[in-house]
């Protein structure tokens, strides 16, 4: 079979050679056709290269978009996990604040049996430690400038010192943040200086 193929190729080559050897005028026509074919093939190659570059650019953009989507998805998943406990912690906060209020009344607290008081203080400390391990942070803005994004002003108190203008002079109820998000704003009294 290979001998037959080689004979066909040889016969075709001989026909081409005899065709080219015929006349000069006959040679000009095939050269013109050949030049046109080359020109046409170059144009097709150029068009194919442009198309290839468009496809490559599109593929690269799509690949970058997919990487960005994957990164955004991972960030959203991390934030979801980070703040998934928010509802439960918000429900527990009143209990924590009740412990604080009970212990804040020094006269009543000191009248309670010392062993019982120590046990309640231990439970409150344990609850606070557990919540802190899950990202809860107490916000106590005492003596800091009032920040409406962080604080809830319940009252403006007249002050005589100009340095205390717009400064928190009393924290009525502590605030809390879960990681970097305020989940309960501290309730405060803000100093207001009037000349």
PDB file of N, CA and C in Angstrom, residues 86 89-90 92-93 96 127-139 175-179 181 183-184:
ATOM      1  N   UNK A  86     -24.865  35.569  66.190  1.00  0.00           N
ATOM      2  CA  UNK A  86     -25.361  36.874  66.645  1.00  0.00           C
ATOM      3  C   UNK A  86     -26.726  36.783  67.323  1.00  0.00           C
ATOM      4  N   UNK A  89     -26.470  35.152  70.801  1.00  0.00           N
ATOM      5  CA  UNK A  89     -25.766  36.030  71.744  1.00  0.00           C
ATOM      6  C   UNK A  89     -26.664  37.201  72.150  1.00  0.00           C
ATOM      7  N   UNK A  90     -27.428  37.753  71.199  1.00  0.00           N
ATOM      8  CA  UNK A  90     -28.345  38.848  71.535  1.00  0.00           C
ATOM      9  C   UNK A  90     -29.408  38.389  72.544  1.00  0.00           C
ATOM     10  N   UNK A  92     -28.900  36.121  74.864  1.00  0.00           N
ATOM     11  CA  UNK A  92     -28.221  35.880  76.136  1.00  0.00           C
ATOM     12  C   UNK A  92     -27.811  37.190  76.815  1.00  0.00           C
ATOM     13  N   UNK A  93     -27.634  38.266  76.034  1.00  0.00           N
ATOM     14  CA  UNK A  93     -27.159  39.532  76.601  1.00  0.00           C
ATOM     15  C   UNK A  93     -27.994  40.046  77.775  1.00  0.00           C
ATOM     16  N   UNK A  96     -26.759  38.472  80.913  1.00  0.00           N
ATOM     17  CA  UNK A  96     -25.460  39.023  81.306  1.00  0.00           C
ATOM     18  C   UNK A  96     -25.650  40.394  81.956  1.00  0.00           C
ATOM     19  N   UNK A 127     -19.976  32.863  82.173  1.00  0.00           N
ATOM     20  CA  UNK A 127     -20.830  33.251  81.053  1.00  0.00           C
ATOM     21  C   UNK A 127     -20.141  34.299  80.189  1.00  0.00           C
ATOM     22  N   UNK A 128     -19.557  35.305  80.835  1.00  0.00           N
ATOM     23  CA  UNK A 128     -18.849  36.369  80.109  1.00  0.00           C
ATOM     24  C   UNK A 128     -17.672  35.791  79.311  1.00  0.00           C
ATOM     25  N   UNK A 129     -16.909  34.886  79.914  1.00  0.00           N
ATOM     26  CA  UNK A 129     -15.754  34.279  79.236  1.00  0.00           C
ATOM     27  C   UNK A 129     -16.192  33.463  78.021  1.00  0.00           C
ATOM     28  N   UNK A 130     -17.302  32.732  78.168  1.00  0.00           N
ATOM     29  CA  UNK A 130     -17.805  31.931  77.047  1.00  0.00           C
ATOM     30  C   UNK A 130     -18.218  32.835  75.888  1.00  0.00           C
ATOM     31  N   UNK A 131     -18.940  33.901  76.193  1.00  0.00           N
ATOM     32  CA  UNK A 131     -19.381  34.827  75.146  1.00  0.00           C
ATOM     33  C   UNK A 131     -18.182  35.530  74.498  1.00  0.00           C
ATOM     34  N   UNK A 132     -17.191  35.884  75.300  1.00  0.00           N
ATOM     35  CA  UNK A 132     -15.993  36.531  74.751  1.00  0.00           C
ATOM     36  C   UNK A 132     -15.226  35.582  73.838  1.00  0.00           C
ATOM     37  N   UNK A 133     -15.232  34.298  74.160  1.00  0.00           N
ATOM     38  CA  UNK A 133     -14.533  33.327  73.305  1.00  0.00           C
ATOM     39  C   UNK A 133     -15.202  33.201  71.936  1.00  0.00           C
ATOM     40  N   UNK A 134     -16.466  33.613  71.853  1.00  0.00           N
ATOM     41  CA  UNK A 134     -17.189  33.592  70.572  1.00  0.00           C
ATOM     42  C   UNK A 134     -17.191  34.958  69.894  1.00  0.00           C
ATOM     43  N   UNK A 135     -16.378  35.889  70.393  1.00  0.00           N
ATOM     44  CA  UNK A 135     -16.202  37.173  69.713  1.00  0.00           C
ATOM     45  C   UNK A 135     -16.942  38.344  70.325  1.00  0.00           C
ATOM     46  N   UNK A 136     -17.593  38.182  71.473  1.00  0.00           N
ATOM     47  CA  UNK A 136     -18.309  39.284  72.102  1.00  0.00           C
ATOM     48  C   UNK A 136     -17.315  40.180  72.837  1.00  0.00           C
ATOM     49  N   UNK A 137     -17.437  41.483  72.599  1.00  0.00           N
ATOM     50  CA  UNK A 137     -16.561  42.464  73.232  1.00  0.00           C
ATOM     51  C   UNK A 137     -17.444  43.525  73.885  1.00  0.00           C
ATOM     52  N   UNK A 138     -17.139  43.857  75.119  1.00  0.00           N
ATOM     53  CA  UNK A 138     -17.881  44.886  75.837  1.00  0.00           C
ATOM     54  C   UNK A 138     -17.454  46.255  75.322  1.00  0.00           C
ATOM     55  N   UNK A 139     -18.428  47.155  75.133  1.00  0.00           N
ATOM     56  CA  UNK A 139     -18.141  48.513  74.684  1.00  0.00           C
ATOM     57  C   UNK A 139     -18.469  49.445  75.845  1.00  0.00           C
ATOM     58  N   UNK A 175     -22.540  48.616  76.178  1.00  0.00           N
ATOM     59  CA  UNK A 175     -22.822  48.133  74.838  1.00  0.00           C
ATOM     60  C   UNK A 175     -21.969  46.918  74.539  1.00  0.00           C
ATOM     61  N   UNK A 176     -22.297  46.248  73.419  1.00  0.00           N
ATOM     62  CA  UNK A 176     -21.541  45.042  73.047  1.00  0.00           C
ATOM     63  C   UNK A 176     -21.335  45.001  71.542  1.00  0.00           C
ATOM     64  N   UNK A 177     -20.159  44.462  71.175  1.00  0.00           N
ATOM     65  CA  UNK A 177     -19.840  44.227  69.765  1.00  0.00           C
ATOM     66  C   UNK A 177     -19.590  42.742  69.585  1.00  0.00           C
ATOM     67  N   UNK A 178     -20.004  42.248  68.429  1.00  0.00           N
ATOM     68  CA  UNK A 178     -19.644  40.889  68.038  1.00  0.00           C
ATOM     69  C   UNK A 178     -18.597  41.037  66.952  1.00  0.00           C
ATOM     70  N   UNK A 179     -17.376  40.703  67.283  1.00  0.00           N
ATOM     71  CA  UNK A 179     -16.199  40.951  66.442  1.00  0.00           C
ATOM     72  C   UNK A 179     -16.101  42.450  66.201  1.00  0.00           C
ATOM     73  N   UNK A 181     -18.749  44.340  64.801  1.00  0.00           N
ATOM     74  CA  UNK A 181     -20.102  44.841  64.549  1.00  0.00           C
ATOM     75  C   UNK A 181     -20.802  45.119  65.881  1.00  0.00           C
ATOM     76  N   UNK A 183     -23.667  45.152  68.230  1.00  0.00           N
ATOM     77  CA  UNK A 183     -24.963  44.477  68.266  1.00  0.00           C
ATOM     78  C   UNK A 183     -25.871  45.077  69.341  1.00  0.00           C
ATOM     79  N   UNK A 184     -25.286  45.780  70.284  1.00  0.00           N
ATOM     80  CA  UNK A 184     -26.073  46.531  71.258  1.00  0.00           C
ATOM     81  C   UNK A 184     -25.295  47.790  71.576  1.00  0.00           C
TER      82      UNK A 184
END
